[in-house]
Amino acid sequence: MPEEKEIPDADVLFFTSSHCAPCTMLKQKLEALNSEMPAQIRIKTINIESCDEESKKGIRCVPVLKMVRNNEVLVGDVEVEDLRNVLYRNLYFSR
């Protein structure tokens, strides 16, 4: 893994809803990953029920993850290891 100073900034947008069971499961996985991610990676939660249309960015169903840096989108539930691999692959090896 590269030194932390080499990691570019990135936002991971987590689109969710309060009535979404898969969102709750994914939120737990993201919280577990957040503690091991470097400071340059910010996981932001967006509840589509309480935000304006612009903030939804075209999202029609949840859960959705969108990595802003490389526009990679993960739809639905993913395994923690798969999510970790996507984050590291895009942040460390896509320059």
N, CA, C and O atoms as CSV, one atom per row, in Angstrom:
chain,resi,resn,atom,element,x,y,z
A,1,MET,N,N,0.855,-1.179,0.000
A,1,MET,CA,C,0.000,0.000,0.000
A,1,MET,C,C,0.898,1.238,0.000
A,1,MET,O,O,1.857,1.283,0.771
A,2,PRO,N,N,0.625,2.237,-0.831
A,2,PRO,CA,C,1.442,3.448,-0.871
A,2,PRO,C,C,1.325,4.235,0.430
A,2,PRO,O,O,0.402,4.043,1.221
A,3,GLU,N,N,2.286,5.118,0.620
A,3,GLU,CA,C,2.209,5.999,1.781
A,3,GLU,C,C,0.964,6.871,1.663
A,3,GLU,O,O,0.504,7.171,0.561
A,4,GLU,N,N,0.430,7.271,2.804
A,4,GLU,CA,C,-0.824,8.025,2.811
A,4,GLU,C,C,-0.725,9.325,2.024
A,4,GLU,O,O,-1.714,9.745,1.422
A,5,LYS,N,N,0.429,9.971,2.010
A,5,LYS,CA,C,0.556,11.245,1.298
A,5,LYS,C,C,0.395,11.088,-0.210
A,5,LYS,O,O,0.139,12.072,-0.903
A,6,GLU,N,N,0.540,9.860,-0.736
A,6,GLU,CA,C,0.413,9.619,-2.167
A,6,GLU,C,C,-1.027,9.373,-2.603
A,6,GLU,O,O,-1.305,9.322,-3.802
A,7,ILE,N,N,-1.927,9.225,-1.672
A,7,ILE,CA,C,-3.303,8.878,-1.991
A,7,ILE,C,C,-4.071,10.138,-2.395
A,7,ILE,O,O,-4.128,11.099,-1.629
A,8,PRO,N,N,-4.665,10.140,-3.599
A,8,PRO,CA,C,-5.457,11.304,-4.000
A,8,PRO,C,C,-6.777,11.341,-3.243
A,8,PRO,O,O,-7.274,10.308,-2.794
A,9,ASP,N,N,-7.339,12.530,-3.105
A,9,ASP,CA,C,-8.636,12.674,-2.443
A,9,ASP,C,C,-9.733,12.012,-3.279
A,9,ASP,O,O,-9.692,12.020,-4.509
A,10,ALA,N,N,-10.697,11.449,-2.590
A,10,ALA,CA,C,-11.845,10.844,-3.268
A,10,ALA,C,C,-13.033,10.836,-2.322
A,10,ALA,O,O,-12.884,10.702,-1.107
A,11,ASP,N,N,-14.208,10.980,-2.902
A,11,ASP,CA,C,-15.440,10.863,-2.136
A,11,ASP,C,C,-16.171,9.610,-2.593
A,11,ASP,O,O,-16.285,9.338,-3.789
A,12,VAL,N,N,-16.659,8.863,-1.630
A,12,VAL,CA,C,-17.532,7.737,-1.915
A,12,VAL,C,C,-18.915,8.163,-1.442
A,12,VAL,O,O,-19.144,8.343,-0.246
A,13,LEU,N,N,-19.830,8.321,-2.386
A,13,LEU,CA,C,-21.186,8.736,-2.053
A,13,LEU,C,C,-22.039,7.488,-1.855
A,13,LEU,O,O,-22.121,6.630,-2.733
A,14,PHE,N,N,-22.664,7.404,-0.702
A,14,PHE,CA,C,-23.538,6.283,-0.367
A,14,PHE,C,C,-24.968,6.786,-0.376
A,14,PHE,O,O,-25.402,7.465,0.554
A,15,PHE,N,N,-25.701,6.451,-1.437
A,15,PHE,CA,C,-27.097,6.850,-1.559
A,15,PHE,C,C,-27.947,5.802,-0.856
A,15,PHE,O,O,-27.828,4.608,-1.133
A,16,THR,N,N,-28.805,6.253,0.055
A,16,THR,CA,C,-29.553,5.348,0.914
A,16,THR,C,C,-30.967,5.860,1.138
A,16,THR,O,O,-31.336,6.940,0.677
A,17,SER,N,N,-31.750,5.062,1.855
A,17,SER,CA,C,-33.115,5.422,2.227
A,17,SER,C,C,-33.394,4.808,3.592
A,17,SER,O,O,-32.845,3.757,3.925
A,18,SER,N,N,-34.234,5.448,4.375
A,18,SER,CA,C,-34.501,4.954,5.726
A,18,SER,C,C,-35.316,3.663,5.736
A,18,SER,O,O,-35.339,2.967,6.751
A,19,HIS,N,N,-35.981,3.326,4.638
A,19,HIS,CA,C,-36.816,2.124,4.579
A,19,HIS,C,C,-36.172,1.026,3.739
A,19,HIS,O,O,-36.878,0.180,3.191
A,20,CYS,N,N,-34.867,1.025,3.630
A,20,CYS,CA,C,-34.152,0.106,2.746
A,20,CYS,C,C,-33.304,-0.862,3.576
A,20,CYS,O,O,-32.288,-0.465,4.146
A,21,ALA,N,N,-33.718,-2.129,3.643
A,21,ALA,CA,C,-32.964,-3.123,4.419
A,21,ALA,C,C,-31.560,-3.363,3.849
A,21,ALA,O,O,-30.609,-3.425,4.628
A,22,PRO,N,N,-31.386,-3.501,2.526
A,22,PRO,CA,C,-30.029,-3.660,1.998
A,22,PRO,C,C,-29.133,-2.451,2.305
A,22,PRO,O,O,-27.921,-2.596,2.467
A,23,CYS,N,N,-29.737,-1.260,2.384
A,23,CYS,CA,C,-28.968,-0.057,2.735
A,23,CYS,C,C,-28.400,-0.180,4.144
A,23,CYS,O,O,-27.256,0.199,4.394
A,24,THR,N,N,-29.195,-0.706,5.052
A,24,THR,CA,C,-28.747,-0.882,6.432
A,24,THR,C,C,-27.575,-1.846,6.491
A,24,THR,O,O,-26.610,-1.608,7.218
A,25,MET,N,N,-27.652,-2.938,5.728
A,25,MET,CA,C,-26.550,-3.907,5.708
A,25,MET,C,C,-25.292,-3.280,5.117
A,25,MET,O,O,-24.196,-3.466,5.645
A,26,LEU,N,N,-25.449,-2.541,4.027
A,26,LEU,CA,C,-24.296,-1.911,3.395
A,26,LEU,C,C,-23.710,-0.823,4.287
A,26,LEU,O,O,-22.493,-0.644,4.323
A,27,LYS,N,N,-24.555,-0.100,5.001
A,27,LYS,CA,C,-24.073,0.944,5.910
A,27,LYS,C,C,-23.146,0.355,6.963
A,27,LYS,O,O,-22.126,0.959,7.297
A,28,GLN,N,N,-23.486,-0.813,7.489
A,28,GLN,CA,C,-22.633,-1.469,8.481
A,28,GLN,C,C,-21.269,-1.810,7.887
A,28,GLN,O,O,-20.244,-1.661,8.552
A,29,LYS,N,N,-21.259,-2.262,6.651
A,29,LYS,CA,C,-20.000,-2.593,5.978
A,29,LYS,C,C,-19.168,-1.334,5.748
A,29,LYS,O,O,-17.953,-1.347,5.942
A,30,LEU,N,N,-19.814,-0.259,5.341
A,30,LEU,CA,C,-19.100,0.996,5.114
A,30,LEU,C,C,-18.521,1.547,6.411
A,30,LEU,O,O,-17.403,2.064,6.423
A,31,GLU,N,N,-19.271,1.441,7.497
A,31,GLU,CA,C,-18.763,1.906,8.788
A,31,GLU,C,C,-17.533,1.106,9.197
A,31,GLU,O,O,-16.584,1.671,9.740
A,32,ALA,N,N,-17.535,-0.199,8.946
A,32,ALA,CA,C,-16.372,-1.031,9.252
A,32,ALA,C,C,-15.176,-0.632,8.391
A,32,ALA,O,O,-14.050,-0.563,8.884
A,33,LEU,N,N,-15.416,-0.369,7.114
A,33,LEU,CA,C,-14.334,0.041,6.212
A,33,LEU,C,C,-13.823,1.440,6.514
A,33,LEU,O,O,-12.632,1.711,6.365
A,34,ASN,N,N,-14.704,2.324,6.934
A,34,ASN,CA,C,-14.328,3.716,7.172
A,34,ASN,C,C,-13.203,3.835,8.194
A,34,ASN,O,O,-12.357,4.723,8.086
A,35,SER,N,N,-13.189,2.959,9.170
A,35,SER,CA,C,-12.154,3.031,10.203
A,35,SER,C,C,-10.775,2.659,9.679
A,35,SER,O,O,-9.769,3.034,10.281
A,36,GLU,N,N,-10.708,1.932,8.572
A,36,GLU,CA,C,-9.403,1.557,8.035
A,36,GLU,C,C,-8.979,2.384,6.818
A,36,GLU,O,O,-7.841,2.273,6.360
A,37,MET,N,N,-9.880,3.204,6.299
A,37,MET,CA,C,-9.552,4.032,5.140
A,37,MET,C,C,-8.735,5.252,5.564
A,37,MET,O,O,-8.950,5.800,6.646
A,38,PRO,N,N,-7.799,5.677,4.717
A,38,PRO,CA,C,-7.038,6.889,5.026
A,38,PRO,C,C,-7.926,8.133,4.971
A,38,PRO,O,O,-9.032,8.100,4.431
A,39,ALA,N,N,-7.430,9.209,5.529
A,39,ALA,CA,C,-8.214,10.448,5.651
A,39,ALA,C,C,-8.631,11.025,4.296
A,39,ALA,O,O,-9.633,11.735,4.218
A,40,GLN,N,N,-7.893,10.740,3.244
A,40,GLN,CA,C,-8.219,11.300,1.929
A,40,GLN,C,C,-9.483,10.692,1.319
A,40,GLN,O,O,-10.036,11.239,0.366
A,41,ILE,N,N,-9.937,9.574,1.861
A,41,ILE,CA,C,-11.141,8.922,1.362
A,41,ILE,C,C,-12.286,9.267,2.297
A,41,ILE,O,O,-12.274,8.912,3.476
A,42,ARG,N,N,-13.268,9.961,1.755
A,42,ARG,CA,C,-14.409,10.380,2.568
A,42,ARG,C,C,-15.654,9.626,2.112
A,42,ARG,O,O,-16.030,9.674,0.941
A,43,ILE,N,N,-16.287,8.931,3.051
A,43,ILE,CA,C,-17.543,8.249,2.753
A,43,ILE,C,C,-18.675,9.152,3.219
A,43,ILE,O,O,-18.795,9.459,4.405
A,44,LYS,N,N,-19.502,9.572,2.267
A,44,LYS,CA,C,-20.601,10.495,2.567
A,44,LYS,C,C,-21.937,9.798,2.324
A,44,LYS,O,O,-22.140,9.173,1.283
A,45,THR,N,N,-22.841,9.910,3.290
A,45,THR,CA,C,-24.159,9.294,3.189
A,45,THR,C,C,-25.176,10.326,2.713
A,45,THR,O,O,-25.256,11.429,3.254
A,46,ILE,N,N,-25.950,9.955,1.696
A,46,ILE,CA,C,-26.984,10.832,1.157
A,46,ILE,C,C,-28.308,10.076,1.199
A,46,ILE,O,O,-28.487,9.090,0.484
A,47,ASN,N,N,-29.230,10.536,2.032
A,47,ASN,CA,C,-30.563,9.941,2.114
A,47,ASN,C,C,-31.412,10.563,1.013
A,47,ASN,O,O,-31.690,11.762,1.043
A,48,ILE,N,N,-31.822,9.759,0.047
A,48,ILE,CA,C,-32.544,10.312,-1.104
A,48,ILE,C,C,-33.947,10.790,-0.749
A,48,ILE,O,O,-34.574,11.492,-1.542
A,49,GLU,N,N,-34.447,10.426,0.418
A,49,GLU,CA,C,-35.772,10.885,0.843
A,49,GLU,C,C,-35.744,12.326,1.337
A,49,GLU,O,O,-36.771,13.004,1.343
A,50,SER,N,N,-34.586,12.785,1.745
A,50,SER,CA,C,-34.520,14.122,2.350
A,50,SER,C,C,-33.567,15.064,1.624
A,50,SER,O,O,-33.078,16.024,2.219
A,51,CYS,N,N,-33.299,14.806,0.351
A,51,CYS,CA,C,-32.421,15.724,-0.386
A,51,CYS,C,C,-33.123,16.179,-1.662
A,51,CYS,O,O,-34.097,15.570,-2.103
A,52,ASP,N,N,-32.612,17.256,-2.242
A,52,ASP,CA,C,-33.215,17.778,-3.461
A,52,ASP,C,C,-32.818,16.924,-4.670
A,52,ASP,O,O,-31.923,16.082,-4.581
A,53,GLU,N,N,-33.485,17.148,-5.782
A,53,GLU,CA,C,-33.249,16.360,-6.996
A,53,GLU,C,C,-31.805,16.446,-7.470
A,53,GLU,O,O,-31.245,15.451,-7.930
A,54,GLU,N,N,-31.202,17.612,-7.364
A,54,GLU,CA,C,-29.814,17.795,-7.798
A,54,GLU,C,C,-28.870,16.901,-7.003
A,54,GLU,O,O,-27.938,16.323,-7.563
A,55,SER,N,N,-29.109,16.787,-5.708
A,55,SER,CA,C,-28.251,15.972,-4.847
A,55,SER,C,C,-28.389,14.485,-5.138
A,55,SER,O,O,-27.469,13.712,-4.869
A,56,LYS,N,N,-29.528,14.077,-5.684
A,56,LYS,CA,C,-29.747,12.659,-5.986
A,56,LYS,C,C,-28.886,12.182,-7.149
A,56,LYS,O,O,-28.616,10.987,-7.271
A,57,LYS,N,N,-28.456,13.097,-7.997
A,57,LYS,CA,C,-27.582,12.789,-9.132
A,57,LYS,C,C,-28.128,11.647,-10.002
A,57,LYS,O,O,-27.372,10.796,-10.471
A,58,GLY,N,N,-29.448,11.643,-10.209
A,58,GLY,CA,C,-30.055,10.644,-11.084
A,58,GLY,C,C,-30.286,9.283,-10.446
A,58,GLY,O,O,-30.676,8.346,-11.142
A,59,ILE,N,N,-30.062,9.145,-9.171
A,59,ILE,CA,C,-30.251,7.869,-8.487
A,59,ILE,C,C,-31.750,7.606,-8.341
A,59,ILE,O,O,-32.482,8.466,-7.853
A,60,ARG,N,N,-32.212,6.425,-8.760
A,60,ARG,CA,C,-33.633,6.091,-8.668
A,60,ARG,C,C,-33.914,4.952,-7.697
A,60,ARG,O,O,-35.043,4.802,-7.231
A,61,CYS,N,N,-32.909,4.152,-7.389
A,61,CYS,CA,C,-33.090,3.070,-6.434
A,61,CYS,C,C,-31.841,3.007,-5.557
A,61,CYS,O,O,-30.775,3.483,-5.947
A,62,VAL,N,N,-31.978,2.428,-4.398
A,62,VAL,CA,C,-30.879,2.353,-3.444
A,62,VAL,C,C,-30.750,0.922,-2.936
A,62,VAL,O,O,-31.717,0.162,-2.988
A,63,PRO,N,N,-29.576,0.544,-2.448
A,63,PRO,CA,C,-28.400,1.372,-2.218
A,63,PRO,C,C,-27.552,1.521,-3.479
A,63,PRO,O,O,-27.535,0.648,-4.346
A,64,VAL,N,N,-26.857,2.637,-3.554
A,64,VAL,CA,C,-25.904,2.910,-4.629
A,64,VAL,C,C,-24.667,3.537,-4.016
A,64,VAL,O,O,-24.755,4.411,-3.154
A,65,LEU,N,N,-23.520,3.081,-4.473
A,65,LEU,CA,C,-22.249,3.712,-4.126
A,65,LEU,C,C,-21.691,4.349,-5.380
A,65,LEU,O,O,-21.708,3.747,-6.454
A,66,LYS,N,N,-21.203,5.555,-5.244
A,66,LYS,CA,C,-20.576,6.213,-6.383
A,66,LYS,C,C,-19.262,6.805,-5.923
A,66,LYS,O,O,-19.225,7.669,-5.047
A,67,MET,N,N,-18.180,6.328,-6.526
A,67,MET,CA,C,-16.874,6.891,-6.233
A,67,MET,C,C,-16.675,8.065,-7.172
A,67,MET,O,O,-16.622,7.887,-8.388
A,68,VAL,N,N,-16.567,9.238,-6.631
A,68,VAL,CA,C,-16.532,10.453,-7.439
A,68,VAL,C,C,-15.255,10.558,-8.256
A,68,VAL,O,O,-15.297,11.020,-9.396
A,69,ARG,N,N,-14.158,10.153,-7.721
A,69,ARG,CA,C,-12.883,10.333,-8.406
A,69,ARG,C,C,-12.847,9.667,-9.772
A,69,ARG,O,O,-12.386,10.273,-10.740
A,70,ASN,N,N,-13.310,8.467,-9.865
A,70,ASN,CA,C,-13.259,7.747,-11.133
A,70,ASN,C,C,-14.633,7.401,-11.689
A,70,ASN,O,O,-14.742,6.631,-12.643
A,71,ASN,N,N,-15.657,7.953,-11.112
A,71,ASN,CA,C,-17.036,7.711,-11.555
A,71,ASN,C,C,-17.410,6.233,-11.607
A,71,ASN,O,O,-18.251,5.846,-12.419
A,72,GLU,N,N,-16.808,5.404,-10.765
A,72,GLU,CA,C,-17.189,4.000,-10.701
A,72,GLU,C,C,-18.400,3.869,-9.798
A,72,GLU,O,O,-18.421,4.382,-8.679
A,73,VAL,N,N,-19.407,3.175,-10.303
A,73,VAL,CA,C,-20.649,3.027,-9.554
A,73,VAL,C,C,-20.854,1.560,-9.189
A,73,VAL,O,O,-20.743,0.674,-10.037
A,74,LEU,N,N,-21.153,1.320,-7.927
A,74,LEU,CA,C,-21.538,-0.011,-7.470
A,74,LEU,C,C,-23.005,0.050,-7.108
A,74,LEU,O,O,-23.415,0.915,-6.333
A,75,VAL,N,N,-23.811,-0.860,-7.659
A,75,VAL,CA,C,-25.241,-0.854,-7.392
A,75,VAL,C,C,-25.596,-2.088,-6.581
A,75,VAL,O,O,-25.146,-3.194,-6.881
A,76,GLY,N,N,-26.400,-1.888,-5.561
A,76,GLY,CA,C,-26.844,-3.002,-4.740
A,76,GLY,C,C,-25.851,-3.354,-3.655
A,76,GLY,O,O,-24.941,-2.582,-3.352
A,77,ASP,N,N,-26.035,-4.520,-3.076
A,77,ASP,CA,C,-25.200,-4.972,-1.972
A,77,ASP,C,C,-23.911,-5.575,-2.518
A,77,ASP,O,O,-23.929,-6.280,-3.527
A,78,VAL,N,N,-22.810,-5.301,-1.860
A,78,VAL,CA,C,-21.519,-5.852,-2.240
A,78,VAL,C,C,-20.849,-6.417,-0.998
A,78,VAL,O,O,-21.144,-6.012,0.127
A,79,GLU,N,N,-19.949,-7.353,-1.218
A,79,GLU,CA,C,-19.180,-7.915,-0.112
A,79,GLU,C,C,-18.121,-6.910,0.317
A,79,GLU,O,O,-17.651,-6.113,-0.496
A,80,VAL,N,N,-17.744,-6.945,1.590
A,80,VAL,CA,C,-16.743,-6.011,2.119
A,80,VAL,C,C,-15.445,-6.123,1.331
A,80,VAL,O,O,-14.848,-5.105,0.979
A,81,GLU,N,N,-15.004,-7.331,1.051
A,81,GLU,CA,C,-13.746,-7.524,0.321
A,81,GLU,C,C,-13.824,-6.916,-1.082
A,81,GLU,O,O,-12.859,-6.307,-1.542
A,82,ASP,N,N,-14.959,-7.075,-1.765
A,82,ASP,CA,C,-15.128,-6.483,-3.095
A,82,ASP,C,C,-15.078,-4.962,-3.021
A,82,ASP,O,O,-14.442,-4.317,-3.854
A,83,LEU,N,N,-15.743,-4.398,-2.036
A,83,LEU,CA,C,-15.736,-2.948,-1.853
A,83,LEU,C,C,-14.330,-2.449,-1.562
A,83,LEU,O,O,-13.898,-1.444,-2.127
A,84,ARG,N,N,-13.616,-3.138,-0.693
A,84,ARG,CA,C,-12.236,-2.773,-0.364
A,84,ARG,C,C,-11.372,-2.788,-1.625
A,84,ARG,O,O,-10.599,-1.861,-1.863
A,85,ASN,N,N,-11.506,-3.839,-2.428
A,85,ASN,CA,C,-10.705,-3.957,-3.647
A,85,ASN,C,C,-10.996,-2.834,-4.632
A,85,ASN,O,O,-10.074,-2.287,-5.236
A,86,VAL,N,N,-12.263,-2.486,-4.801
A,86,VAL,CA,C,-12.617,-1.386,-5.711
A,86,VAL,C,C,-12.014,-0.077,-5.223
A,86,VAL,O,O,-11.435,0.673,-6.009
A,87,LEU,N,N,-12.145,0.199,-3.932
A,87,LEU,CA,C,-11.603,1.443,-3.386
A,87,LEU,C,C,-10.100,1.514,-3.581
A,87,LEU,O,O,-9.582,2.514,-4.077
A,88,TYR,N,N,-9.398,0.457,-3.192
A,88,TYR,CA,C,-7.940,0.482,-3.316
A,88,TYR,C,C,-7.496,0.505,-4.776
A,88,TYR,O,O,-6.558,1.223,-5.120
A,89,ARG,N,N,-8.153,-0.267,-5.637
A,89,ARG,CA,C,-7.767,-0.288,-7.049
A,89,ARG,C,C,-7.898,1.103,-7.664
A,89,ARG,O,O,-7.009,1.551,-8.388
A,90,ASN,N,N,-8.993,1.777,-7.380
A,90,ASN,CA,C,-9.221,3.085,-7.979
A,90,ASN,C,C,-8.393,4.188,-7.353
A,90,ASN,O,O,-8.023,5.142,-8.038
A,91,LEU,N,N,-8.098,4.083,-6.093
A,91,LEU,CA,C,-7.366,5.149,-5.426
A,91,LEU,C,C,-5.863,5.013,-5.567
A,91,LEU,O,O,-5.155,6.016,-5.645
A,92,TYR,N,N,-5.372,3.798,-5.600
A,92,TYR,CA,C,-3.922,3.612,-5.611
A,92,TYR,C,C,-3.349,3.367,-6.995
A,92,TYR,O,O,-2.188,3.690,-7.247
A,93,PHE,N,N,-4.138,2.802,-7.893
A,93,PHE,CA,C,-3.565,2.377,-9.158
A,93,PHE,C,C,-4.121,3.101,-10.377
A,93,PHE,O,O,-3.662,2.848,-11.491
A,94,SER,N,N,-5.073,3.973,-10.207
A,94,SER,CA,C,-5.639,4.726,-11.332
A,94,SER,C,C,-5.208,6.178,-11.220
A,94,SER,O,O,-5.839,6.965,-10.514
A,95,ARG,N,N,-4.187,6.517,-11.879
A,95,ARG,CA,C,-3.676,7.893,-11.803
A,95,ARG,C,C,-3.801,8.589,-13.118
A,95,ARG,O,O,-3.421,9.753,-13.239
